[in-house]
Structure formats: C-alpha cells, structure tokens
Amino acid sequence: MADTTAGTSPVKKTVGARRVLALAKENAGLIVGVALLVVFGAVALFAGVFAPYPADTTVGDLFGAPSAEHWLGLDDGGQDVFSQLLYGTQQSMLIGLAAALVSGVVGMVVGVTAGYFGGWVEGVLMRITDYVIVIPFIPLAIVVATIHGASLSATILIIGMLLWANTARVVRAPVLSLRHRLFVARARGMGAGHGRVLVRHILPQVLPLIISSSVLAIATAIFADTAMSFLGLGIPGGSSWGQMIDIAFRRGATTQGAWWAIVPPGLCVGVVVLACSLVGRHVERVLNPRLAVSYMNPGDFTVGPTPEPKPVATTGKHEADDAVLRVRDLDVVFSLPAGEEFHALHSVDLDIRRGRKLGIVGESGSGKTTLLMSLLGLSAPNATVSGRIELGGEDMLAGGAEGFRKHLWRDIAWIPQGAMNAFNPVRTMEWQLVEAVRRAGPVSSAEAKQRAGDLFERVGIPRSRLKRYPHEFSGGMKQRAAIAMALAARPTILLADEATTALDAMVQAQILELLESLAEEMGLTIVFVTHDLGLVGDFCDEAAVVYQGRIVEMGSVVDLYHRPQNDYTRELFNAAAWSRGADGSTAQDTDQDTAQGTAPEAEKAVQ
Amino acid sequence: MKRQHAVEANGLSVRFPVSRSLGDVLRRRERRYVRAVDGVDLHVDPGEILAIVGESGSGKSTIVKALLGLSEIGAATLGGDVLINGHEVDLTRARPVSMLQDMQLIHQDPYESLDPRFRVVQTVREALDIRRKGSRKARLAKAREAMTEAHVTPLERFEKRFPHQLSGGQRQRVAIASALVSDPKVLFADEPVSMLDMTVRKGVLDVLDEQRRRGVAIVVVTHDLATVADFADRIAVMYLGRIVEEGPAAEVIAHPHHPYTQALVSVTPVPDPLAPRERIVLRGEVPDAASVPSGCRFANRCPIAEDRCSEIDPALTPAGQHDHRAACVVVEALGGLAPHVPANSIRHRTEGAPA
C-alpha cells in the first residue's frame, strides 16, 4: 500500500510522555520564549487588574525602599514601582508590537515587490532600502522629535520606518529565487495574474520568514524606545520602561541608592529582548533545517555495539574468499526529531570481490545511499552504525570515523553523485588534481603536476587542458575529471554513486567504456550505486538488490535477470520495460507506488 | 482522407543571439546565433504519441518551448509555420488563452512543478480557479474527475495531501491530473519519467497512454530511447537542431538507418546481461550549436563519413519501409538501405561467464 503511515513503516514512533519530553527538550528555547511573551502580553492587557495601586498616584515616601506593601519600593514621585512597571509593560509592548507590525508590513511589501518584479522596480526599491539602513537612528529621532514633537505615534513610526529595511532585504532574497521556481512558472503559464501568484504561491513561502523577522523587530523596537526615552526623546508623560529608567535616573535615583527604581524596568527590557530572539531564531531554525549543525560534519556518526559474528553454518551464505571489502550485520539507525528512529539498514551482509564490478541497485529511499555512505565512514551524525566493515581483514568500523579516514581515497575512493558539478570554480583543474594527488602522500610539486597530467591523459582529456577552469569543461569532460580525481591516490576500490545518471546516452557509454578499461588495467574493484537496471545488466558482473533497508537478493547479474529468486527483484527488472498491452488495456493498480511506500519518510530521514 | 494534425510545424527554427563582446562590436564582427532548432518539420495526430529523442543541446526541449510560446524563449528569433488543431499560430505573440488550455505541459521534475504548500486538490483545481470557471462545486467535481483519470485515487486519501507526503510517481500523476483538468487536446511531456524510480514509471506512462486512446495527441521529449521504444507511435531523432531520422517507433528502433541513430540504439543499456552487445561508441562530443559544421552536421563524428558529407547538407529521404525517413547521403545512395556501421565495443556474455 502506498499509505506511508502503514504498519510496515521503518520509522519507529515514540508515544506518550516520552514523545512529549523529547519534543520539549528539542524546543526548550521556543517554549521558554513563547511563555515569557505570553506572560508579558497578559500583563500588558490586564495591567489595571493586576496593579495593586492606580497609575501615577503618590502612595508613599519618595524613593521608599521595597516593603511588604510596595514589593519593588517607591519611585521619585512616591508611586508604587511594581504598579508603574505593569503600566509600563502596557506601553512598551504596545510600542514594540505596533512598530513591528509597521516594519513587517512595509518590509513585506517592499521585499516581495522588489524580489518578484525585479528589473528597475527592484533597483529603485532596494536603493531606498539601502539608504534607510544607513540612516543613523539617534539623529533621526532627534530631528523628528524636534519638528513633530514627541508622541506615541511618532515613536512607533520612527522605529517602524527604520526597521522595515531589514525585513525587506531578508524577504527579497528568497522571493528572487521563488519567482524562477517551476510551480510559479506553471501557474503563470495557466494564465494566473501577478496578484494571484504573489498571494497564493509566493507569500505563503516567505510568511514564516516575515514572522520571524517581525518578532525580532519587537525586541529591537522596545530597545529603541528605551534608548530614545533615555535621551529625553520619549513620549511626554509616557510610562514605558524607558521612561521609568530615564525619570528615575534624572531625579537622582542613583545618588539615593534607589536601585529598585531602575533595575526592574531594565530587567524587563532584557527579558523581552531575550524572549523575542528565542522565538525569532527558533522560527528561523524550523524554516531552514540546514541551519542545524548536525549535517555539517558527516563522519561524526555513532558506532553501535559490535554483534557477535554469526557462525558461517547458520548464515547459509557463501563466504567469498576473495572479498576486498566484507560487510557483516550492518545496521544503520537514524535518530529523528521527537525521539523517533528510522531503521535504514537491517543486518546487511555484503562481499565485494576483488576486481569485480558490483552494482548496488535500489529505488529512492531503499537504503542504497545509506549503505554507500557507511562503507566510506561518512554516515551522518544522527546515524548509529553497528556491525563490521572489513577491509583486508581489518574492521574499519571498530575505529569509528577515524578507522575509515586513513583508507578513504588511498584504498577506497568514491565518485560522489554530482561530483562533476562540485569542482571549485575559481581554481584550475590542475590545482584541484594536485591537491588530490597529495592525499596519497608527500610528493614534490613537479611530481604532483606530472602525475595530474598522467591522470588526465588516462581518463581521455588532453594534458594541455590542465590549466583550464571547470566551467570550460563539458559535462562529459567534468565527469572524466571527477574520475581522475578519485583515482589520484591510487585506490583499489572505486565507489561510484549514480556516476552516469545525469549524462546523455552517448557520453554515458563513453564513461562506462573508460571505467571498464580502468578496471581491467589497474585491477580496480568498482561498486556502482544506481537505480538504472539497464546499467547494471550492461556493466556489472554482480548485483545486490536493496529494498526497504535489506539486501533482498545478491548474485551474478545473469542469475538476477534470468532466475530471480525474490519477487521484488523480478518486479524491478520487469519494470525496466514498458510495453503496450496486446489488447491495448493497461489495467491500473492505483497503488503502483507500493514498492516505495516508505520513500518520503526515508528521504526525510537521511537528507 | 487526410486527417487534421493536432500539431503541425513546417520549417520551425529557433535562433538565440550570442552576445557580442566589445571587441566584436568594434571590429564589426557579425552577431552569431545559436541555431537551437534549425528547420524542423513535424506533426502529431490526435491519439498519437510522438517521441522526440536527442541528447542535451539537440534542440528537443526548445521545440516544445517554441510551440507553447513559453517565456524562456523570449530573446530568440523564431521562424516557420505552426498549426495547432488547424489554427495558425503567431509565434511571436503569446498564445490566446483558449489555445493554452488545449496544450498542456508536463514537466520533468514533479518535485519542482507542484507548489509545496498546496494540497493535491488545490493543485489540480488551480487552472479552473484561475479562469474562475463554473461554481466552486463544479470545479471540485471536475478536479476529482481529472484525479480519477490520472489514477490519483482513492480520492479521499490523496485530496488533502501535500506534495511531500507523496512518492515521485504519485507526484507526477498529480501533475498530469492538473493538466487534464483543462481537457487538453495536446499534451507535451518533457522527460516525464526520467526522475522517477523504475517501478513507478509504468503507472505514469499508463496514464499518458490512456489519454492517447481517448484521442489526445502526445509529444514526449526524452533522451532515453529505452523508455519510448515501446511507448511511442513514432520517433523523431534529433541531432544539433535537426531531425536526422523519423518513422514508426518499432521501425526506427529495430532498423535504424542514420549512423547516429544506429549508434544511439546500440549504446542504449539493456537489462538482459546475456543480450549480445555490439556498441558503436561515438568519439568526441556534440559540437556547439553556435558553430554548426557545414554539410552534414554529423559528419565530423560519423564513423562512415565520406568526403562529400562535409559538403552536402542532407534532407530527410525515404529509408527502409513504412514511412520511415533518414537524412543521410549514404542512406540515400544505398536507395534507402541501412549502411553498415562497424561496432567498436563488442561483448557477448554467456551463461558460463566467470562467476
């Protein structure tokens, strides 16, 4: 069944209290931030209810110390500081929210318009934005306050008009790329007007960004109001936290040691700023999962317990004695948010035999890429890898990521998917190849260059092209160069991840021919990770079929094609050819996607 | 009686200007053009699938963009006559809305062509929503009908889903449903299954085939001969902006005449490891379309090129049987027989191959 929430799902869900706990732990910052904002919001709304004393009324001695009746003491006018603080919250929050709203709306309109329409519209709007960003805040405040007179609306407007520029810039960038996205082009192609495209397709994509930027603007606005008040540019007769600090300061609270008149409003400003940035940053993190550091350092995976070697008799599997790379009981489990786990590989056994060409075949989400990455010791940090991965009898996995590092490139090299597009664009090919050659060990510069040239010629690129830059190479040439780089440290095993998928048929044939001749000459063992059955039948000697995290069948390609033992293998090879039914009927099974029912989840887990 | 073609193009050409450097301007060097499509005749009938096959840079996708009048083609100079359902098309203007409805495009990448924040039913209904056609209820009914046709069923299960909750095959069927909701007469599909897993490709191709049987004309653009060998009715093979061979799909695959087609067929991977492989692996790369060689544009890579090939620019002439044509002087000289192109990479695997 295609339903991804089916019972067969390899994602282990956690339930009940454990799940709540795990979620709370991951989102602690957000929870604290939101809770603080809710508290301040409630205080602002119900200041009159909570305050023990009415506003602006003398209820005791000037600068009276904190006591049971006056928790935070009294201020310069003999007013209750705690009550004044609550009324101050009302005004400060109002300024913060209103200014953030102004800046959010203006910033959104400017950013989206500039990004979507581009051209001169963008030029004009963004130059204005640039100017606004460099306007110094304090002088502007002084000028406006002098001309217009300080008031609540003036304060909100000044702050709002200074903050929108930031939002506009933040919003413009994603809109710029969104307008070129296919689904936008498609809507335009169907005759949708700009208004519809903007409101239905573009805005929903950038709204979280605007919200996050506006929440941060609340903090900035409150901070700005405090600064303005302290400079005497605040609202006359106002009661915001900034005003409280300013008045207490001017009336000599510091000389009288009345810290209680200054510290509480100052703390409030600090706490609200903290709460806003906690919420703002978190919204941003949810928006852009790539900010999570965990994906920055592949190779920092966890090594699980090594299982007891299974006695050969019980596995019933043939132990190849010429295996250069031997995998036993390999399990890979990814830990996901909210304490969930994704079991990507289940006790995988694999013998990669010397000088052979092995295909690892599977569909997206099957686990073939997870398998490849664990062979290289490059599993993601949220992965727990257990089992044994032996290279010439040495269990590399026992040494963790470090155990793989000394073998990577020198014994096992790989051509990553899309390697041809991963060259450094500002360096010559020679520079990049020399760097790769030196991975094998220290060599002189001249020797390394000589070897880089040899490698180029070996993969069929004239030596003269070494001084060229990547953009001067065609796709096929870049793929040849990627192979040359992988071979630079004279490895014995070459892992190729979809190495020909993006290439045209003829270029693919050229590359396969090259790999075949390299395998023969250098005695290379080649592992081909691919979803292309044609490629496997054409190129590989043996293949392992990966399905839902298990190797369901392994053997010679002739056996797999002509005598498949497993239903999935049969389905896979049958699917390679479409033919029009004799009666023209193509009976439909709507749950066609059975085979990869779990794919969306799996993709999410490993990407 | 001659049927009216759903799409007919005669002498279609698309040229993109190459921007000149300051030096070129000062030296009054003439502006060069990339001849992406260079005089192509083609037609598709209702209820027929035409596959346009070629490598990247052959101009196959540009043809579709030119026919649909997509904006990416903006800077190009277009030439030729195009008829859609018998109506003449002004290539330089945006297509009228009624014509746009009749021609729908299915993109290669179903991960990109669906708005990630739209539910399936919203995506499918969008074309109707834009035109505000009928009541909301009628639109929903029409969308459900299209979803059923594209086998995005059961409706209740899929309607409310977001794209990220679907597999690749399901997404592509949703994209097809959103095209079918306009009752198109011509469907263009740009590599409709190349990004999908093997086991889900069939489901997508089946949906297209059902539309063919209901009389829709379908143009599939692909670089993958294997996919369209049994799927298409006719195949047109493109090389550097020209159609070099054209004919019934089975004929073209079984008896390729043009040396380029022969090479292309020979290198198409075959899953059966025991199938004899006699590959013609061409050397070098497709030349730049800004400097098309004189004479036959395939001559410099052709294994059987003769001296006159670099002088004569061949036109499509009858080859083999059944309305099959190739543009090659050698084929023409042989009176329509296929020339022998020697294989340069031969392998015959047997059962007893080293295990």
PDB file of C-alpha atoms in Angstrom, chain B residues 151-349:
ATOM      1  CA  HIS B 151      -5.259   7.462 -11.055  1.00  0.00           C
ATOM      2  CA  VAL B 152      -4.654   9.689  -8.078  1.00  0.00           C
ATOM      3  CA  THR B 153      -7.094   7.538  -6.167  1.00  0.00           C
ATOM      4  CA  PRO B 154      -8.722   6.837  -3.775  1.00  0.00           C
ATOM      5  CA  LEU B 155      -9.707  10.477  -3.830  1.00  0.00           C
ATOM      6  CA  GLU B 156     -10.358  10.787  -0.101  1.00  0.00           C
ATOM      7  CA  ARG B 157      -6.860   9.613   0.662  1.00  0.00           C
ATOM      8  CA  PHE B 158      -4.986  11.892  -1.712  1.00  0.00           C
ATOM      9  CA  GLU B 159      -7.084  15.072  -1.962  1.00  0.00           C
ATOM     10  CA  LYS B 160      -5.844  16.608   1.255  1.00  0.00           C
ATOM     11  CA  ARG B 161      -2.208  15.594   0.981  1.00  0.00           C
ATOM     12  CA  PHE B 162       0.759  17.857   0.418  1.00  0.00           C
ATOM     13  CA  PRO B 163       3.389  17.044  -2.219  1.00  0.00           C
ATOM     14  CA  HIS B 164       5.986  15.985   0.370  1.00  0.00           C
ATOM     15  CA  GLN B 165       3.610  13.261   1.515  1.00  0.00           C
ATOM     16  CA  LEU B 166       3.616  11.671  -1.939  1.00  0.00           C
ATOM     17  CA  SER B 167       6.107   9.473  -3.726  1.00  0.00           C
ATOM     18  CA  GLY B 168       7.659  10.601  -7.003  1.00  0.00           C
ATOM     19  CA  GLY B 169       5.229   8.613  -9.131  1.00  0.00           C
ATOM     20  CA  GLN B 170       2.232   9.951  -7.251  1.00  0.00           C
ATOM     21  CA  ARG B 171       3.507  13.487  -7.628  1.00  0.00           C
ATOM     22  CA  GLN B 172       3.926  13.107 -11.365  1.00  0.00           C
ATOM     23  CA  ARG B 173       0.376  11.729 -11.642  1.00  0.00           C
ATOM     24  CA  VAL B 174      -0.884  14.749  -9.688  1.00  0.00           C
ATOM     25  CA  ALA B 175       0.947  16.980 -12.185  1.00  0.00           C
ATOM     26  CA  ILE B 176      -0.749  15.116 -15.027  1.00  0.00           C
ATOM     27  CA  ALA B 177      -4.142  15.457 -13.338  1.00  0.00           C
ATOM     28  CA  SER B 178      -3.628  19.205 -13.096  1.00  0.00           C
ATOM     29  CA  ALA B 179      -3.024  19.253 -16.849  1.00  0.00           C
ATOM     30  CA  LEU B 180      -6.012  17.028 -17.636  1.00  0.00           C
ATOM     31  CA  VAL B 181      -8.409  19.278 -15.746  1.00  0.00           C
ATOM     32  CA  SER B 182      -8.364  21.651 -18.753  1.00  0.00           C
ATOM     33  CA  ASP B 183      -9.374  18.878 -21.185  1.00  0.00           C
ATOM     34  CA  PRO B 184      -6.279  19.396 -23.359  1.00  0.00           C
ATOM     35  CA  LYS B 185      -6.097  18.211 -26.943  1.00  0.00           C
ATOM     36  CA  VAL B 186      -2.300  18.079 -26.956  1.00  0.00           C
ATOM     37  CA  LEU B 187      -0.067  17.009 -24.065  1.00  0.00           C
ATOM     38  CA  PHE B 188       3.623  17.848 -24.080  1.00  0.00           C
ATOM     39  CA  ALA B 189       5.718  15.811 -21.669  1.00  0.00           C
ATOM     40  CA  ASP B 190       9.332  16.775 -21.068  1.00  0.00           C
ATOM     41  CA  GLU B 191      11.170  13.679 -19.777  1.00  0.00           C
ATOM     42  CA  PRO B 192       8.050  12.640 -17.849  1.00  0.00           C
ATOM     43  CA  VAL B 193       9.616   9.647 -16.094  1.00  0.00           C
ATOM     44  CA  SER B 194      13.360  10.254 -16.098  1.00  0.00           C
ATOM     45  CA  MET B 195      13.393  11.370 -12.461  1.00  0.00           C
ATOM     46  CA  LEU B 196      11.194   8.544 -11.255  1.00  0.00           C
ATOM     47  CA  ASP B 197      12.046   5.130  -9.904  1.00  0.00           C
ATOM     48  CA  MET B 198      11.743   2.185 -12.270  1.00  0.00           C
ATOM     49  CA  THR B 199       8.770   0.556 -10.586  1.00  0.00           C
ATOM     50  CA  VAL B 200       6.607   3.679 -10.657  1.00  0.00           C
ATOM     51  CA  ARG B 201       7.363   4.691 -14.243  1.00  0.00           C
ATOM     52  CA  LYS B 202       4.832   2.281 -15.650  1.00  0.00           C
ATOM     53  CA  GLY B 203       1.985   3.902 -13.727  1.00  0.00           C
ATOM     54  CA  VAL B 204       2.801   7.315 -15.201  1.00  0.00           C
ATOM     55  CA  LEU B 205       3.237   6.019 -18.750  1.00  0.00           C
ATOM     56  CA  ASP B 206      -0.041   4.110 -18.440  1.00  0.00           C
ATOM     57  CA  VAL B 207      -1.894   7.321 -17.613  1.00  0.00           C
ATOM     58  CA  LEU B 208      -0.450   9.018 -20.699  1.00  0.00           C
ATOM     59  CA  ASP B 209      -1.293   6.009 -22.845  1.00  0.00           C
ATOM     60  CA  GLU B 210      -4.911   6.126 -21.671  1.00  0.00           C
ATOM     61  CA  GLN B 211      -5.113   9.742 -22.744  1.00  0.00           C
ATOM     62  CA  ARG B 212      -3.744   8.762 -26.144  1.00  0.00           C
ATOM     63  CA  ARG B 213      -6.519   6.229 -26.517  1.00  0.00           C
ATOM     64  CA  ARG B 214      -9.052   8.940 -25.707  1.00  0.00           C
ATOM     65  CA  GLY B 215      -7.750  10.898 -28.680  1.00  0.00           C
ATOM     66  CA  VAL B 216      -5.251  13.230 -27.085  1.00  0.00           C
ATOM     67  CA  ALA B 217      -2.104  13.917 -29.111  1.00  0.00           C
ATOM     68  CA  ILE B 218       1.041  13.462 -27.029  1.00  0.00           C
ATOM     69  CA  VAL B 219       4.558  14.750 -27.625  1.00  0.00           C
ATOM     70  CA  VAL B 220       7.200  13.187 -25.386  1.00  0.00           C
ATOM     71  CA  VAL B 221      10.648  14.723 -25.273  1.00  0.00           C
ATOM     72  CA  THR B 222      13.377  12.451 -23.941  1.00  0.00           C
ATOM     73  CA  HIS B 223      16.997  11.398 -24.158  1.00  0.00           C
ATOM     74  CA  ASP B 224      16.091   7.851 -23.221  1.00  0.00           C
ATOM     75  CA  LEU B 225      15.351   5.630 -26.203  1.00  0.00           C
ATOM     76  CA  ALA B 226      14.579   2.654 -23.957  1.00  0.00           C
ATOM     77  CA  THR B 227      11.605   4.388 -22.340  1.00  0.00           C
ATOM     78  CA  VAL B 228       9.884   5.343 -25.580  1.00  0.00           C
ATOM     79  CA  ALA B 229      10.816   2.323 -27.721  1.00  0.00           C
ATOM     80  CA  ASP B 230       7.545   0.569 -26.967  1.00  0.00           C
ATOM     81  CA  PHE B 231       5.627   3.568 -25.707  1.00  0.00           C
ATOM     82  CA  ALA B 232       5.630   5.936 -28.667  1.00  0.00           C
ATOM     83  CA  ASP B 233       3.924   5.512 -32.027  1.00  0.00           C
ATOM     84  CA  ARG B 234       6.542   7.499 -33.875  1.00  0.00           C
ATOM     85  CA  ILE B 235      10.063   8.588 -33.046  1.00  0.00           C
ATOM     86  CA  ALA B 236      11.947  11.610 -34.350  1.00  0.00           C
ATOM     87  CA  VAL B 237      15.678  11.550 -33.605  1.00  0.00           C
ATOM     88  CA  MET B 238      17.315  14.960 -33.311  1.00  0.00           C
ATOM     89  CA  TYR B 239      20.945  15.936 -33.662  1.00  0.00           C
ATOM     90  CA  LEU B 240      22.151  19.523 -33.407  1.00  0.00           C
ATOM     91  CA  GLY B 241      18.846  21.219 -34.198  1.00  0.00           C
ATOM     92  CA  ARG B 242      17.681  18.901 -36.969  1.00  0.00           C
ATOM     93  CA  ILE B 243      15.608  15.763 -37.220  1.00  0.00           C
ATOM     94  CA  VAL B 244      18.010  13.181 -38.660  1.00  0.00           C
ATOM     95  CA  GLU B 245      15.662  10.210 -38.653  1.00  0.00           C
ATOM     96  CA  GLU B 246      11.969   9.760 -38.254  1.00  0.00           C
ATOM     97  CA  GLY B 247       9.481   6.931 -38.501  1.00  0.00           C
ATOM     98  CA  PRO B 248       7.320   4.396 -36.676  1.00  0.00           C
ATOM     99  CA  ALA B 249       8.884   3.692 -33.272  1.00  0.00           C
ATOM    100  CA  ALA B 250       9.322  -0.034 -33.758  1.00  0.00           C
ATOM    101  CA  GLU B 251      10.841   0.529 -37.212  1.00  0.00           C
ATOM    102  CA  VAL B 252      13.315   3.147 -36.042  1.00  0.00           C
ATOM    103  CA  ILE B 253      14.478   1.009 -33.114  1.00  0.00           C
ATOM    104  CA  ALA B 254      14.642  -2.280 -35.000  1.00  0.00           C
ATOM    105  CA  HIS B 255      16.102  -0.873 -38.207  1.00  0.00           C
ATOM    106  CA  PRO B 256      17.869   2.393 -37.535  1.00  0.00           C
ATOM    107  CA  HIS B 257      19.265   3.825 -40.759  1.00  0.00           C
ATOM    108  CA  HIS B 258      21.080   7.025 -39.914  1.00  0.00           C
ATOM    109  CA  PRO B 259      24.549   6.285 -38.464  1.00  0.00           C
ATOM    110  CA  TYR B 260      23.754   8.490 -35.461  1.00  0.00           C
ATOM    111  CA  THR B 261      20.553   6.593 -34.703  1.00  0.00           C
ATOM    112  CA  GLN B 262      22.394   3.310 -35.145  1.00  0.00           C
ATOM    113  CA  ALA B 263      24.958   4.435 -32.569  1.00  0.00           C
ATOM    114  CA  LEU B 264      22.291   5.721 -30.184  1.00  0.00           C
ATOM    115  CA  VAL B 265      20.313   2.478 -30.346  1.00  0.00           C
ATOM    116  CA  SER B 266      23.472   0.421 -29.890  1.00  0.00           C
ATOM    117  CA  VAL B 267      24.539   2.161 -26.665  1.00  0.00           C
ATOM    118  CA  THR B 268      21.118   2.104 -25.013  1.00  0.00           C
ATOM    119  CA  PRO B 269      21.596  -0.093 -21.945  1.00  0.00           C
ATOM    120  CA  VAL B 270      19.752  -3.391 -21.972  1.00  0.00           C
ATOM    121  CA  PRO B 271      18.885  -5.004 -18.633  1.00  0.00           C
ATOM    122  CA  ASP B 272      19.369  -8.534 -20.008  1.00  0.00           C
ATOM    123  CA  PRO B 273      23.029  -9.315 -19.338  1.00  0.00           C
ATOM    124  CA  LEU B 274      23.013 -12.087 -21.931  1.00  0.00           C
ATOM    125  CA  ALA B 275      21.854  -9.864 -24.771  1.00  0.00           C
ATOM    126  CA  PRO B 276      24.724  -9.542 -27.249  1.00  0.00           C
ATOM    127  CA  ARG B 277      26.186  -6.051 -27.083  1.00  0.00           C
ATOM    128  CA  GLU B 278      27.709  -4.534 -30.168  1.00  0.00           C
ATOM    129  CA  ARG B 279      28.105  -0.929 -29.308  1.00  0.00           C
ATOM    130  CA  ILE B 280      29.020   1.908 -31.587  1.00  0.00           C
ATOM    131  CA  VAL B 281      30.567   4.362 -29.143  1.00  0.00           C
ATOM    132  CA  LEU B 282      30.978   7.699 -30.893  1.00  0.00           C
ATOM    133  CA  ARG B 283      34.109   9.728 -30.153  1.00  0.00           C
ATOM    134  CA  GLY B 284      34.099  13.356 -29.129  1.00  0.00           C
ATOM    135  CA  GLU B 285      31.097  15.465 -28.265  1.00  0.00           C
ATOM    136  CA  VAL B 286      28.180  17.194 -29.924  1.00  0.00           C
ATOM    137  CA  PRO B 287      29.525  20.413 -31.497  1.00  0.00           C
ATOM    138  CA  ASP B 288      28.457  23.847 -30.296  1.00  0.00           C
ATOM    139  CA  ALA B 289      25.174  24.912 -31.891  1.00  0.00           C
ATOM    140  CA  ALA B 290      26.697  28.389 -32.403  1.00  0.00           C
ATOM    141  CA  SER B 291      29.134  26.953 -34.958  1.00  0.00           C
ATOM    142  CA  VAL B 292      27.253  24.297 -36.847  1.00  0.00           C
ATOM    143  CA  PRO B 293      29.568  22.492 -39.274  1.00  0.00           C
ATOM    144  CA  SER B 294      28.862  22.883 -42.983  1.00  0.00           C
ATOM    145  CA  GLY B 295      27.409  19.980 -44.894  1.00  0.00           C
ATOM    146  CA  CYS B 296      26.036  17.151 -42.787  1.00  0.00           C
ATOM    147  CA  ARG B 297      26.243  18.266 -39.173  1.00  0.00           C
ATOM    148  CA  PHE B 298      27.041  14.745 -38.012  1.00  0.00           C
ATOM    149  CA  ALA B 299      29.896  14.253 -40.490  1.00  0.00           C
ATOM    150  CA  ASN B 300      32.762  15.066 -38.103  1.00  0.00           C
ATOM    151  CA  ARG B 301      31.732  12.294 -35.698  1.00  0.00           C
ATOM    152  CA  CYS B 302      30.304   9.848 -38.210  1.00  0.00           C
ATOM    153  CA  PRO B 303      32.193   6.535 -38.421  1.00  0.00           C
ATOM    154  CA  ILE B 304      31.264   6.107 -42.100  1.00  0.00           C
ATOM    155  CA  ALA B 305      31.523   9.695 -43.306  1.00  0.00           C
ATOM    156  CA  GLU B 306      32.622  10.218 -46.889  1.00  0.00           C
ATOM    157  CA  ASP B 307      34.277  13.256 -48.437  1.00  0.00           C
ATOM    158  CA  ARG B 308      31.058  14.660 -49.847  1.00  0.00           C
ATOM    159  CA  CYS B 309      29.406  14.519 -46.407  1.00  0.00           C
ATOM    160  CA  SER B 310      31.046  17.763 -45.347  1.00  0.00           C
ATOM    161  CA  GLU B 311      29.634  19.453 -48.450  1.00  0.00           C
ATOM    162  CA  ILE B 312      26.098  18.194 -48.831  1.00  0.00           C
ATOM    163  CA  ASP B 313      23.518  19.111 -46.196  1.00  0.00           C
ATOM    164  CA  PRO B 314      21.202  16.111 -46.481  1.00  0.00           C
ATOM    165  CA  ALA B 315      17.401  16.291 -46.288  1.00  0.00           C
ATOM    166  CA  LEU B 316      15.110  13.563 -44.965  1.00  0.00           C
ATOM    167  CA  THR B 317      14.632  10.922 -47.657  1.00  0.00           C
ATOM    168  CA  PRO B 318      12.764   7.599 -47.571  1.00  0.00           C
ATOM    169  CA  ALA B 319      14.635   4.848 -45.772  1.00  0.00           C
ATOM    170  CA  GLY B 320      13.534   1.283 -45.161  1.00  0.00           C
ATOM    171  CA  GLN B 321       9.810   0.689 -45.057  1.00  0.00           C
ATOM    172  CA  HIS B 322       6.655   2.201 -43.583  1.00  0.00           C
ATOM    173  CA  ASP B 323       7.014   5.936 -43.859  1.00  0.00           C
ATOM    174  CA  HIS B 324      10.496   5.843 -42.383  1.00  0.00           C
ATOM    175  CA  ARG B 325      12.935   8.623 -43.359  1.00  0.00           C
ATOM    176  CA  ALA B 326      16.550   9.494 -42.658  1.00  0.00           C
ATOM    177  CA  ALA B 327      18.758  12.458 -43.520  1.00  0.00           C
ATOM    178  CA  CYS B 328      21.976  10.837 -44.736  1.00  0.00           C
ATOM    179  CA  VAL B 329      23.609  10.890 -48.157  1.00  0.00           C
ATOM    180  CA  VAL B 330      24.918   7.334 -47.679  1.00  0.00           C
ATOM    181  CA  VAL B 331      21.417   6.043 -46.956  1.00  0.00           C
ATOM    182  CA  GLU B 332      20.140   7.931 -49.992  1.00  0.00           C
ATOM    183  CA  ALA B 333      22.925   6.484 -52.168  1.00  0.00           C
ATOM    184  CA  LEU B 334      22.035   2.986 -50.993  1.00  0.00           C
ATOM    185  CA  GLY B 335      18.487   3.593 -52.166  1.00  0.00           C
ATOM    186  CA  GLY B 336      17.085   3.670 -48.642  1.00  0.00           C
ATOM    187  CA  LEU B 337      19.024   0.738 -47.233  1.00  0.00           C
ATOM    188  CA  ALA B 338      20.759   0.952 -43.868  1.00  0.00           C
ATOM    189  CA  PRO B 339      24.533   1.318 -44.179  1.00  0.00           C
ATOM    190  CA  HIS B 340      26.709  -0.920 -42.039  1.00  0.00           C
ATOM    191  CA  VAL B 341      28.301   0.991 -39.182  1.00  0.00           C
ATOM    192  CA  PRO B 342      31.026  -1.125 -37.523  1.00  0.00           C
ATOM    193  CA  ALA B 343      30.737  -1.646 -33.781  1.00  0.00           C
ATOM    194  CA  ASN B 344      33.795  -0.713 -31.738  1.00  0.00           C
ATOM    195  CA  SER B 345      32.840  -2.228 -28.384  1.00  0.00           C
ATOM    196  CA  ILE B 346      31.648  -5.804 -28.572  1.00  0.00           C
ATOM    197  CA  ARG B 347      30.767  -8.125 -25.733  1.00  0.00           C
ATOM    198  CA  HIS B 348      28.921 -11.389 -25.688  1.00  0.00           C
ATOM    199  CA  ARG B 349      28.287 -12.706 -22.243  1.00  0.00           C
TER     200      ARG B 349
END
